[in-house]
Tab-separated table of C-alpha atoms in Angstrom:
chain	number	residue	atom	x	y	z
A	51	UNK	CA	-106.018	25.195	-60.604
A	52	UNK	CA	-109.032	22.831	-61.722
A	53	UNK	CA	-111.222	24.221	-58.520
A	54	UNK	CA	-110.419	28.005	-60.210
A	55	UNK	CA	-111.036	26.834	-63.159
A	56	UNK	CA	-114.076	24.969	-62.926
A	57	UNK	CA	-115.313	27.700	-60.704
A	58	UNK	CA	-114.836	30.319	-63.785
A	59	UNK	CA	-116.478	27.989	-65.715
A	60	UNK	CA	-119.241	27.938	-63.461
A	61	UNK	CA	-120.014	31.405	-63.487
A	62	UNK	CA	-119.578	31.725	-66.658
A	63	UNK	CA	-122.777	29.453	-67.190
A	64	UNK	CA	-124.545	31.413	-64.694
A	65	UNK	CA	-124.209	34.652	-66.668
A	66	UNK	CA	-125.059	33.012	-70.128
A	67	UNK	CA	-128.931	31.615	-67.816
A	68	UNK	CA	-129.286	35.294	-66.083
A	69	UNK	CA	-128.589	37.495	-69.057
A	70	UNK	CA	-131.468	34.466	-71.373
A	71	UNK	CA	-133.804	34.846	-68.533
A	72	UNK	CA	-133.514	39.053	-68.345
A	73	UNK	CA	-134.246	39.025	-71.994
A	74	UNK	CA	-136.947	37.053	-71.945
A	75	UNK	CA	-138.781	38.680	-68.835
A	76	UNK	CA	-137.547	42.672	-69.938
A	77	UNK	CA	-136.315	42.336	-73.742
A	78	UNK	CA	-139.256	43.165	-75.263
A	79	UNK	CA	-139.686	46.535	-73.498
A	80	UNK	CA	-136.433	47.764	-73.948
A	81	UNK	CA	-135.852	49.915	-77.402
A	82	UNK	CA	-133.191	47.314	-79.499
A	83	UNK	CA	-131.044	49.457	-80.981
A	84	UNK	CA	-129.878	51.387	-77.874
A	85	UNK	CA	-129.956	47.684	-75.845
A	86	UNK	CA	-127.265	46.646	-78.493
A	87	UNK	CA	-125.282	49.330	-78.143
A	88	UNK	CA	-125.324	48.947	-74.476
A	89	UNK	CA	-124.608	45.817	-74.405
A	90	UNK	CA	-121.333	45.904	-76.548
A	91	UNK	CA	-120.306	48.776	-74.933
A	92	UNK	CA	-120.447	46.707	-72.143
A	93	UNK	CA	-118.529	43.812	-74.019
A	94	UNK	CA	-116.048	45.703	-74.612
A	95	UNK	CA	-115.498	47.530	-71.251
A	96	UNK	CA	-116.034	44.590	-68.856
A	97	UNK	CA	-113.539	42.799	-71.724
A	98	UNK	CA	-110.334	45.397	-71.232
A	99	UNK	CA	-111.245	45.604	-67.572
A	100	UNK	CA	-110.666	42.242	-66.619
A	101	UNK	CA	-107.625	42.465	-68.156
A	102	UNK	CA	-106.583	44.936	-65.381
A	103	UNK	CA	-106.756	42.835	-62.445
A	104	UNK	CA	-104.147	41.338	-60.962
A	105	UNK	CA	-102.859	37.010	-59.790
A	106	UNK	CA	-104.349	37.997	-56.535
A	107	UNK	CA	-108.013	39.397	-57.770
A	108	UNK	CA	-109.426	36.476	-59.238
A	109	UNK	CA	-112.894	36.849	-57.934
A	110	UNK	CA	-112.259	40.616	-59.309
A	111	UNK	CA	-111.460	38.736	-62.765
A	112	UNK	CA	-114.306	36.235	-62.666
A	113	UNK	CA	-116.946	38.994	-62.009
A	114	UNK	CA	-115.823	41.455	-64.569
A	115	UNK	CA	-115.737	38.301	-67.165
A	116	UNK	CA	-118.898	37.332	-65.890
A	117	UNK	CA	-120.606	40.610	-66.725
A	118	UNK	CA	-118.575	40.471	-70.329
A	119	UNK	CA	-120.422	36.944	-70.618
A	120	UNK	CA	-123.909	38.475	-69.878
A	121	UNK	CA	-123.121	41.339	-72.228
A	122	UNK	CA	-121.813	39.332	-75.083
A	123	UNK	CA	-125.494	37.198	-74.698
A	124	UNK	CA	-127.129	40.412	-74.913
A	125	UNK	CA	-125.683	41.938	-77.746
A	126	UNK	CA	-126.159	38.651	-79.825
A	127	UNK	CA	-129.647	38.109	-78.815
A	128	UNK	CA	-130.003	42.447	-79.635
A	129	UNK	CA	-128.599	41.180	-83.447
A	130	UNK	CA	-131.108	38.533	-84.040
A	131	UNK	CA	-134.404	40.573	-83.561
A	132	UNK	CA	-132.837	44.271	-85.190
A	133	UNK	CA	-132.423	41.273	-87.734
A	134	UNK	CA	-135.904	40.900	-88.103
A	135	UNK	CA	-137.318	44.395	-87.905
A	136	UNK	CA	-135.101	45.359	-90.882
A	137	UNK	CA	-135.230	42.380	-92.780
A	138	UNK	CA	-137.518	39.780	-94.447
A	139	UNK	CA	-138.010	37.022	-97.057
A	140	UNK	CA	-134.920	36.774	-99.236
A	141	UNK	CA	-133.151	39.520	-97.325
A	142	UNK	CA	-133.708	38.152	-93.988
A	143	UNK	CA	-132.251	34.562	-94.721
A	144	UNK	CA	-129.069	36.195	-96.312
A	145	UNK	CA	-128.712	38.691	-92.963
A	146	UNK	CA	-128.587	35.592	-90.778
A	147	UNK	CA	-126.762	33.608	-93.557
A	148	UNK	CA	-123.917	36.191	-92.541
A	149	UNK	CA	-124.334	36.527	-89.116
A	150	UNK	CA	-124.203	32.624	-88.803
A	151	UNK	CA	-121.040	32.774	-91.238
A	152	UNK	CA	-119.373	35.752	-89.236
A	153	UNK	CA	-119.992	34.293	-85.329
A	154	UNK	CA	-118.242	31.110	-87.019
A	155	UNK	CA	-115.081	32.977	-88.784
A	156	UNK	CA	-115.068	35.536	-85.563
A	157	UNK	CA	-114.810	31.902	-83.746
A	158	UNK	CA	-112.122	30.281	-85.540
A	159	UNK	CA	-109.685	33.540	-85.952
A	160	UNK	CA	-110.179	34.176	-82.218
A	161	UNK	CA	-109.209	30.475	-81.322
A	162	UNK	CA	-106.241	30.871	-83.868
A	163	UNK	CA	-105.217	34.035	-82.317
A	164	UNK	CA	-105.238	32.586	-78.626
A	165	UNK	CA	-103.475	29.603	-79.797
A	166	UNK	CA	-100.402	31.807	-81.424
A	167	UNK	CA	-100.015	33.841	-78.615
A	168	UNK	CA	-100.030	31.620	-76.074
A	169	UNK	CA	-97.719	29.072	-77.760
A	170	UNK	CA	-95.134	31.845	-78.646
A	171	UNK	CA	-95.323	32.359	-75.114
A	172	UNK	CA	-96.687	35.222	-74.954
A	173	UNK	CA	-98.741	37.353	-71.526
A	174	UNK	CA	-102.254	35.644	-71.860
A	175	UNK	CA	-103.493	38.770	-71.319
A	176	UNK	CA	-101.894	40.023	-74.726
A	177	UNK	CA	-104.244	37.004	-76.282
A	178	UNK	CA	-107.383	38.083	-74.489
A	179	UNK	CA	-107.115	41.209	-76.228
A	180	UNK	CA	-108.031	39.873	-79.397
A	181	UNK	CA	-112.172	39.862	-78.881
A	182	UNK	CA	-112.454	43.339	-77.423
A	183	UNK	CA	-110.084	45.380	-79.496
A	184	UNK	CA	-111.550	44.209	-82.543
A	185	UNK	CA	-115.040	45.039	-81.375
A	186	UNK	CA	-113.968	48.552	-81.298
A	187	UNK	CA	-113.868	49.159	-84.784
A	188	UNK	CA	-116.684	47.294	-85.718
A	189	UNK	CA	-119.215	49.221	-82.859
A	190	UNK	CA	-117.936	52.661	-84.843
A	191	UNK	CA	-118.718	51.272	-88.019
A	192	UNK	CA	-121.915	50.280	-86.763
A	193	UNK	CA	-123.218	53.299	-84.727
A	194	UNK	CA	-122.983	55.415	-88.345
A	195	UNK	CA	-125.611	52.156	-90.453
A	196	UNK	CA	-127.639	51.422	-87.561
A	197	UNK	CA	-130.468	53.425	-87.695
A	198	UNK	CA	-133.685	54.014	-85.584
A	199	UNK	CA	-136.872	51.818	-86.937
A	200	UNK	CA	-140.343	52.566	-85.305
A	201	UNK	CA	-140.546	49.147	-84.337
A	202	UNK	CA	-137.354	49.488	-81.662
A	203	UNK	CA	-139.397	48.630	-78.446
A	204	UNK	CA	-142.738	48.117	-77.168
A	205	UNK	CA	-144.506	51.319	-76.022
A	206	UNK	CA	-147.720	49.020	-74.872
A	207	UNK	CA	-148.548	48.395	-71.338
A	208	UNK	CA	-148.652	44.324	-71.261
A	209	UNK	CA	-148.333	42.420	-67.884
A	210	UNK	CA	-144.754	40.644	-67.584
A	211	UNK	CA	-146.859	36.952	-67.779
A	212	UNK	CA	-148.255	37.819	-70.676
A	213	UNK	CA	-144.969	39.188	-72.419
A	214	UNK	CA	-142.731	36.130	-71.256
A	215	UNK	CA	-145.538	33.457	-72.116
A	216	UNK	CA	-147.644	35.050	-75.060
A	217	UNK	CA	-145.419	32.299	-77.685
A	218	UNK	CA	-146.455	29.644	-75.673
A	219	UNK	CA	-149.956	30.002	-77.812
A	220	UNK	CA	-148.232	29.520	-81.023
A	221	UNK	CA	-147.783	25.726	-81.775
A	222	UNK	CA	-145.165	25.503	-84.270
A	223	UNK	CA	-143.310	27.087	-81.539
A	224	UNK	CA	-143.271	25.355	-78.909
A	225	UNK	CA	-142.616	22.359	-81.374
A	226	UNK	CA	-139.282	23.687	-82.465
A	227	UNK	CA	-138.567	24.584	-78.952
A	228	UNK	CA	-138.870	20.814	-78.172
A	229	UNK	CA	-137.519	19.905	-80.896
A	230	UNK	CA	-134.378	21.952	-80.826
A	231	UNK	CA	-133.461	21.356	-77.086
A	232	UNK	CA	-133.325	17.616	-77.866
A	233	UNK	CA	-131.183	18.622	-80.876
A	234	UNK	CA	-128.740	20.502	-79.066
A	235	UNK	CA	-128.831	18.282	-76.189
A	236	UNK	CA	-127.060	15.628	-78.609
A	237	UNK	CA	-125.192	18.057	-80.491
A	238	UNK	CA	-123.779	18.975	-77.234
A	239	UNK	CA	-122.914	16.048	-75.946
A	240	UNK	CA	-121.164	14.225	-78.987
A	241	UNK	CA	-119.263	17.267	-79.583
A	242	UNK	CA	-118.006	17.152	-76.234
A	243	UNK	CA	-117.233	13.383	-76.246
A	244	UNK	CA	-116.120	13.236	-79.918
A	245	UNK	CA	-111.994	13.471	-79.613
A	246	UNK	CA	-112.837	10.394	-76.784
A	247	UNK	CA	-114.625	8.764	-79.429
A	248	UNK	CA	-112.132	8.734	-81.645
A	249	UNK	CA	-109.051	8.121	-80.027
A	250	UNK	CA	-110.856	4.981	-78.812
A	251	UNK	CA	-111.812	4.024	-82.403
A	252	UNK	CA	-108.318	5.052	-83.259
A	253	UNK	CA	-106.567	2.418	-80.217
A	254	UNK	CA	-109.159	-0.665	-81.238
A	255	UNK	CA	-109.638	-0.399	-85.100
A	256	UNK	CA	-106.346	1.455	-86.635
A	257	UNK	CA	-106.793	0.080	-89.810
A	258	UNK	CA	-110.317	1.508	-90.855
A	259	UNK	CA	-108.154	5.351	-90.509
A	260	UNK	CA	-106.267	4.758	-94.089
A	261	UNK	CA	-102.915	4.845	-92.281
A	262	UNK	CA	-103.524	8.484	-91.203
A	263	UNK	CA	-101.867	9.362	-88.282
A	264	UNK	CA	-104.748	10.353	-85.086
A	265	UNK	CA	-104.110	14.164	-85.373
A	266	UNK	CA	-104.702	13.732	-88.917
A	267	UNK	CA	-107.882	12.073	-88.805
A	268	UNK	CA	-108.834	14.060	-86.235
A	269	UNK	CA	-108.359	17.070	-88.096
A	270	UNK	CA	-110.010	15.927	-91.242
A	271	UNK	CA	-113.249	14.873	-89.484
A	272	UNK	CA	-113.259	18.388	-87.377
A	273	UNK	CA	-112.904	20.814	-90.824
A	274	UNK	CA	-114.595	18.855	-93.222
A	275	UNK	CA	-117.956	20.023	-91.735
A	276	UNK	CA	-116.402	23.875	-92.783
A	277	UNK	CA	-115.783	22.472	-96.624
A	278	UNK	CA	-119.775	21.483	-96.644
A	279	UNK	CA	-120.636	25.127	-95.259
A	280	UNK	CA	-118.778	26.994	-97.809
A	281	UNK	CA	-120.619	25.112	-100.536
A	282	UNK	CA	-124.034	25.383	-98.867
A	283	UNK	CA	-123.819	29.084	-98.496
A	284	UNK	CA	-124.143	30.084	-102.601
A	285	UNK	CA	-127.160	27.237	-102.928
A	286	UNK	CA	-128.769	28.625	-99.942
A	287	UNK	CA	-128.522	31.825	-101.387
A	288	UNK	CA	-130.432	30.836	-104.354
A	289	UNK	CA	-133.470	29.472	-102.642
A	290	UNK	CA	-133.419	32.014	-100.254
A	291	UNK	CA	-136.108	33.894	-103.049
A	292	UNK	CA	-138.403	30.960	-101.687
A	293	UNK	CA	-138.462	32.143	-97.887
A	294	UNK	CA	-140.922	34.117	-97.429
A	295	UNK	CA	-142.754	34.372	-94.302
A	296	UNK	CA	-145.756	32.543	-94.982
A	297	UNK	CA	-144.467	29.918	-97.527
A	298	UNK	CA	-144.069	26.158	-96.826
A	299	UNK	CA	-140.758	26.113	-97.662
A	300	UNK	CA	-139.251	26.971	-94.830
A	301	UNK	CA	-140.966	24.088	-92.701
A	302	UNK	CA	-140.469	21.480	-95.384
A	303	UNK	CA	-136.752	22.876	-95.446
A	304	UNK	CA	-136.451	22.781	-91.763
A	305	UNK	CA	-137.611	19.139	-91.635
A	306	UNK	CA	-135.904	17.730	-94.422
A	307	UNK	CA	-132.494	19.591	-93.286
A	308	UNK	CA	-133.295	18.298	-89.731
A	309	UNK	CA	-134.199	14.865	-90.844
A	310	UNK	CA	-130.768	14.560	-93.040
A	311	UNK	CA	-128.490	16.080	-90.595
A	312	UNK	CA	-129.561	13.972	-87.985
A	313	UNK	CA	-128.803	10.498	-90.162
A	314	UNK	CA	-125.762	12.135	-90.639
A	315	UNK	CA	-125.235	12.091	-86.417
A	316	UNK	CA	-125.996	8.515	-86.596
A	317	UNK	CA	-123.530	7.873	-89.218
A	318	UNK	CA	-120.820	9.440	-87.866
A	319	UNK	CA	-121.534	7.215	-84.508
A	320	UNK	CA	-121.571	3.762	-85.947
A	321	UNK	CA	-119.344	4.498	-89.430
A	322	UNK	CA	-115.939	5.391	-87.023
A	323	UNK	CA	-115.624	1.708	-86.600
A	324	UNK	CA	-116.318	0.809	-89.747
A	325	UNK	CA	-115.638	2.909	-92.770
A	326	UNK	CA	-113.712	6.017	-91.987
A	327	UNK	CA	-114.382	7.311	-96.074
A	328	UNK	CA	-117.938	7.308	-95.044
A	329	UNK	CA	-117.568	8.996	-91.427
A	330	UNK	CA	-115.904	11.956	-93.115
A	331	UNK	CA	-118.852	12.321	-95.951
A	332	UNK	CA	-121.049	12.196	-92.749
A	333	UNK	CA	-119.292	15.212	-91.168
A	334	UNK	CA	-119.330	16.991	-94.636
A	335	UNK	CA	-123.265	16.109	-94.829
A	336	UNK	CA	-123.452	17.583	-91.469
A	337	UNK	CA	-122.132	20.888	-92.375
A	338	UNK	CA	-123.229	20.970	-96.028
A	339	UNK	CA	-126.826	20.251	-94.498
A	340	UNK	CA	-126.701	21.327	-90.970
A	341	UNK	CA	-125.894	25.024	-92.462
A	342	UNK	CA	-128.929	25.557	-93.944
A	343	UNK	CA	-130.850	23.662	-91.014
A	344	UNK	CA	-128.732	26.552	-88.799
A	345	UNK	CA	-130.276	29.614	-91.068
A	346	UNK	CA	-133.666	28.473	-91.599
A	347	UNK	CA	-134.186	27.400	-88.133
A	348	UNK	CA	-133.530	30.901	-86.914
A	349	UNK	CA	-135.727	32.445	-89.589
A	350	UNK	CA	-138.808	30.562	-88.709
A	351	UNK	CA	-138.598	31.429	-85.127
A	352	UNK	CA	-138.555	35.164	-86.358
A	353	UNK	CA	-141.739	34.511	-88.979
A	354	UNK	CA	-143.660	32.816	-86.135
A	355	UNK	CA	-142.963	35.623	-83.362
A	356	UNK	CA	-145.194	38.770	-83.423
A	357	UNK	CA	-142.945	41.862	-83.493
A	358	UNK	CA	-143.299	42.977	-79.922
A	359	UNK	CA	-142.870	39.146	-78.735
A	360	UNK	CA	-139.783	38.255	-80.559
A	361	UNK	CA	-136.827	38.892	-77.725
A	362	UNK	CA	-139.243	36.668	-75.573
A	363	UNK	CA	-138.744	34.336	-78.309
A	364	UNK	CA	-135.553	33.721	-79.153
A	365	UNK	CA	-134.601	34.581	-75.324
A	366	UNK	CA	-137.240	31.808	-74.413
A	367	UNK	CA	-135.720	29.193	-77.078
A	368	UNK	CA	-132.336	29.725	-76.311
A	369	UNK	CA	-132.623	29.143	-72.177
A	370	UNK	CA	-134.544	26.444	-72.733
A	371	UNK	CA	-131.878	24.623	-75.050
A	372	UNK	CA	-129.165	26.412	-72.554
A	373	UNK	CA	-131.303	24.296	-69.282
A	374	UNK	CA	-131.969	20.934	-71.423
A	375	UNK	CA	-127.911	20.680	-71.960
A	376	UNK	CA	-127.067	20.640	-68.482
A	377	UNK	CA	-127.338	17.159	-67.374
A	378	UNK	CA	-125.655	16.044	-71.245
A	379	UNK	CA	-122.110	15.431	-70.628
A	380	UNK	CA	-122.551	13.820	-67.608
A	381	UNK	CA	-125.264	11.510	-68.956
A	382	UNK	CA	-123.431	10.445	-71.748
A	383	UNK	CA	-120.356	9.627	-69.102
A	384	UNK	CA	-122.876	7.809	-66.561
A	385	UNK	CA	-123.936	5.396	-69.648
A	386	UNK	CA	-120.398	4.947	-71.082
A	387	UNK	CA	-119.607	3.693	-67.581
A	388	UNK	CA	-122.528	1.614	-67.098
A	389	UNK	CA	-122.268	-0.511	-70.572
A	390	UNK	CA	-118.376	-0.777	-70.202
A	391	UNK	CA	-118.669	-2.030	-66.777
A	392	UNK	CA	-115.452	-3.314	-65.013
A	393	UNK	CA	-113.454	-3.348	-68.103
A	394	UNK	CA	-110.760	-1.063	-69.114
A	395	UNK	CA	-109.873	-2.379	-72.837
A	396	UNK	CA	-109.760	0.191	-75.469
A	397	UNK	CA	-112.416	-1.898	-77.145
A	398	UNK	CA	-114.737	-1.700	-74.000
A	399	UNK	CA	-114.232	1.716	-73.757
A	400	UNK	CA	-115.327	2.732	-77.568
A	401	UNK	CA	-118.160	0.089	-77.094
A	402	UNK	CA	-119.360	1.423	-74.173
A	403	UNK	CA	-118.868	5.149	-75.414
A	404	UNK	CA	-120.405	4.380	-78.628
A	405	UNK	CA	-123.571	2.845	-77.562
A	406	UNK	CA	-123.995	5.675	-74.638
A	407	UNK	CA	-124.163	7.988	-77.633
A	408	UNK	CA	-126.371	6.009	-79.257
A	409	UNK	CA	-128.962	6.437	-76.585
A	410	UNK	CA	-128.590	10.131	-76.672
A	411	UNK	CA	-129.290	9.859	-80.074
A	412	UNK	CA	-132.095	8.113	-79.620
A	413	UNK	CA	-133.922	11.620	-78.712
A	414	UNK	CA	-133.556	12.564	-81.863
A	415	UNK	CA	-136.310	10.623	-83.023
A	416	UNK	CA	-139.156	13.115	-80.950
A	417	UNK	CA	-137.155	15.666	-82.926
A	418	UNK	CA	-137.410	14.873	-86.205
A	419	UNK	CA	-141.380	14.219	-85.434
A	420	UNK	CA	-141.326	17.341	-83.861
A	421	UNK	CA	-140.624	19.419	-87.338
A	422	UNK	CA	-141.932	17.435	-89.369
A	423	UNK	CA	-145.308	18.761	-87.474
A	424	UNK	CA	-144.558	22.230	-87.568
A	425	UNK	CA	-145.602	22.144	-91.323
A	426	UNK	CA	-149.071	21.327	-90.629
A	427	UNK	CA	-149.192	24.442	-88.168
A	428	UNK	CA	-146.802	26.929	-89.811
A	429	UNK	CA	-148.908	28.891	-92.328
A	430	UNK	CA	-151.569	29.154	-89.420
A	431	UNK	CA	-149.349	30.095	-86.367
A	432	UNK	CA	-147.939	32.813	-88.603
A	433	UNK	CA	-151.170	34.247	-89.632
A	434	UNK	CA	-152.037	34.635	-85.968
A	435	UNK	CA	-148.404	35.905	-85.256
A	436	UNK	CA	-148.873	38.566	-88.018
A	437	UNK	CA	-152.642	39.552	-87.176
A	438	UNK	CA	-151.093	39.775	-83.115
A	439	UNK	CA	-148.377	42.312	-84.231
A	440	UNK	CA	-150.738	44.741	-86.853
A	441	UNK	CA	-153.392	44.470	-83.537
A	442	UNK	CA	-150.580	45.482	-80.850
A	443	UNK	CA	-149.444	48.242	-83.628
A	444	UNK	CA	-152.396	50.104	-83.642
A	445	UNK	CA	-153.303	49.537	-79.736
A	446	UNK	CA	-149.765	51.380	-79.077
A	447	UNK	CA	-150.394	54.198	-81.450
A	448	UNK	CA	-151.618	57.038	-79.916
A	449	UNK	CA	-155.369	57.875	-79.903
A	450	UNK	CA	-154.302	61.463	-81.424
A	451	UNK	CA	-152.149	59.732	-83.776
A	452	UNK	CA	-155.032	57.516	-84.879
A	453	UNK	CA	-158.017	59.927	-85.052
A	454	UNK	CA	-155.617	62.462	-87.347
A	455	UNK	CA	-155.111	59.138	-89.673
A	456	UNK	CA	-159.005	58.461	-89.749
A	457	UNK	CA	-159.288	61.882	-90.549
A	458	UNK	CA	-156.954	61.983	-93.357
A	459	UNK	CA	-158.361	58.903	-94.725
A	460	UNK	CA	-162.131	60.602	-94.598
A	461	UNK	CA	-160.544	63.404	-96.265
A	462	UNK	CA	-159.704	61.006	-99.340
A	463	UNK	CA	-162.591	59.781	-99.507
A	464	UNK	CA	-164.617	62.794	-100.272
């Protein structure tokens, strides 16, 4: 059972690093608005399919999920950029305000689903349902508001180097690039070690938990973060009149989110021992801040990304932070083991735990130096991104196309 399921699992990654790496290679030649479609068409077939095969096809079952995995990737990287060619300013933080709120709801209800099915005992396959049935009605809905935008794919002849490395120039780019790798690469791991974490904190220091029972505290510390996100979204909304493209805010907003959230990692490390009041408050910091560090992080990639380079982009950010997360869990385990040594208390085992998360931490630091940079390039890198896409515009409008509008213009003029 674990070799079949870690082999799943396996795959699974596999898909998520093909589909990141097709995107960023091909995505910005393919027209966005038929790639979506495609792609959660595909969702949705390769999602029923693999519902069809039987106990004895599970390399049948793996494959099909496999291609649902790629698809899924796809379809979410298609939503980001349609994002940005409809979208901008004000209206472009809300659109991924909701599309940040919606891929956590979709989330939770599909977890909650699963959970009731398969604990009323219910045919797993029953419970898989859930994702691609209720894409159904949502791909209808959106086939009739989706319209065609001249900017749906790049008609240019560029070479594939060029396409795949052209952000690489930009350096507020590559600084959030570096920047959020080492974020997720902590993110990922605590997250992973957290319930660990706490039962061990839980086993050595019962009385700092209030006399609430471990599922209870668990609990509290795991929605909290939600609470802080429903209050962030209306202030977000607000200020969102303050993002436009070119302004500072969004830098200063990313740093200042990033540089708050990640104090609020730190206190949710070293507070579990100590005050579990202020561990909570550092989960609620981390949603109530982390949310808008979550929307404005995605809109600055869009602002600094020309239009025909911004697939590349996201594609480019996203398998980088998908490569840098590998090695985290393990890393994390490696270091737990080395600073607990022969030991097997509960107290060695949080020590050791806790400090091996420290370390991780620690690359936070390069992080928060990391944004706090991207101010001084920001207004400049988008400049250049916006003077890249108006140049690429006119070099893929036809030469007919572009003589008629000179002429038209002349005739003005006169």
């Amino acid at each position: 059972l674990y070799l079949y399921n870690s082999s799943f699992q396996t795959f699974i990654s596999l898909a998520h690093l093909i589909s990141l790496v097709i995107m960023w290679l091909f995505g910005d030649m393919m027209p966005k608005r038929a790639l979506f479609f495609v792609a959660l068409s595909c969702w949705i077939a390769f999602g029923l399919a693999s519902l069809l095969a039987s106990a004895g096809q599970f390399w049948l079952f793996v494959l099909l999920k496999t291609a649902e995995s790629m698809s899924n990737e796809i379809c979410l990287l298609s939503v980001a950029v349609l994002q940005a060619e409809r979208f901008n300013g004000k209206m472009l933080t809300l659109s991924i305000m909701c599309n940040v709120v919606a891929l956590n709801v979709g989330n939770g209800i599909s977890i909650t689903a699963n959970s009731f099915f398969l604990a009323s005992g219910t045919d797993w396959k029953l419970a898989s349902l859930v994702v691609p049935v209720s894409l159904i009605p949502s791909a209808i809905l959106t086939s009739f508001f989706l319209k065609a935008t001249e900017s749906s794919g790049s008609t240019r002849s560029v070479s594939l180097l060029s396409n795949a490395l052209g952000m690489l120039r930009s350096k507020s780019y590559v600084l959030i690039v570096i920047a959020q790798s080492m974020g997720l690469f902590y993110a990922m791991s605590f997250a992973f070690w957290l319930p660990s974490l706490t039962l061990d904190a839980f086993e050595t220091f019962p009385n700092i938990f209030t006399g609430l029972s471990y599922p209870a505290a668990t609990s509290l510390i795991s929605n909290i973060g939600a609470v802080g996100i429903v209050l962030a979204i209306p202030i977000l909304a607000y200020f969102s009149k303050y993002f436009s493209s070119s302004s500072l805010v969004v830098p200063i907003t990313l740093a200042l989110a990033g540089t708050i959230t990640r104090l609020c990692f730190l206190g949710q490390i070293t507070m579990i021992s100590v005050n579990f009041p202020i561990t909570v408050l550092s989960f609620f910091g981390d949603g109530f801040i982390g949310f808008p560090f979550a929307v404005v992080s995605q809109q600055i990639i869009i602002n600094l990304a020309p239009a025909h380079h911004r697939t590349s982009a996201i594609s480019l950010l996203r398998l980088t932070e998908a490569v840098v997360r590998i090695p985290a869990f393990q890393l994390v385990g490696w270091l737990s083991d080395s600073f607990r040594g022969d030991a097997t208390t509960s107290y060695a085992q949080f020590y050791g735990l806790r400090n091996a998360l420290l370390c991780v931490w620690s690359v936070n630091l390069p992080a928060t130096i990391c944004y706090i940079l991207v101010i001084r390039y920001y207004r400049e890198d988008v400049a250049k991104a916006q003077e890249s896409g108006r140049r690429h515009k006119v070099q893929s409008t036809p030469l007919i196309s572009r003589k008629s509008t000179d002429i038209s213009i002349d005739a003005r003029i006169i």
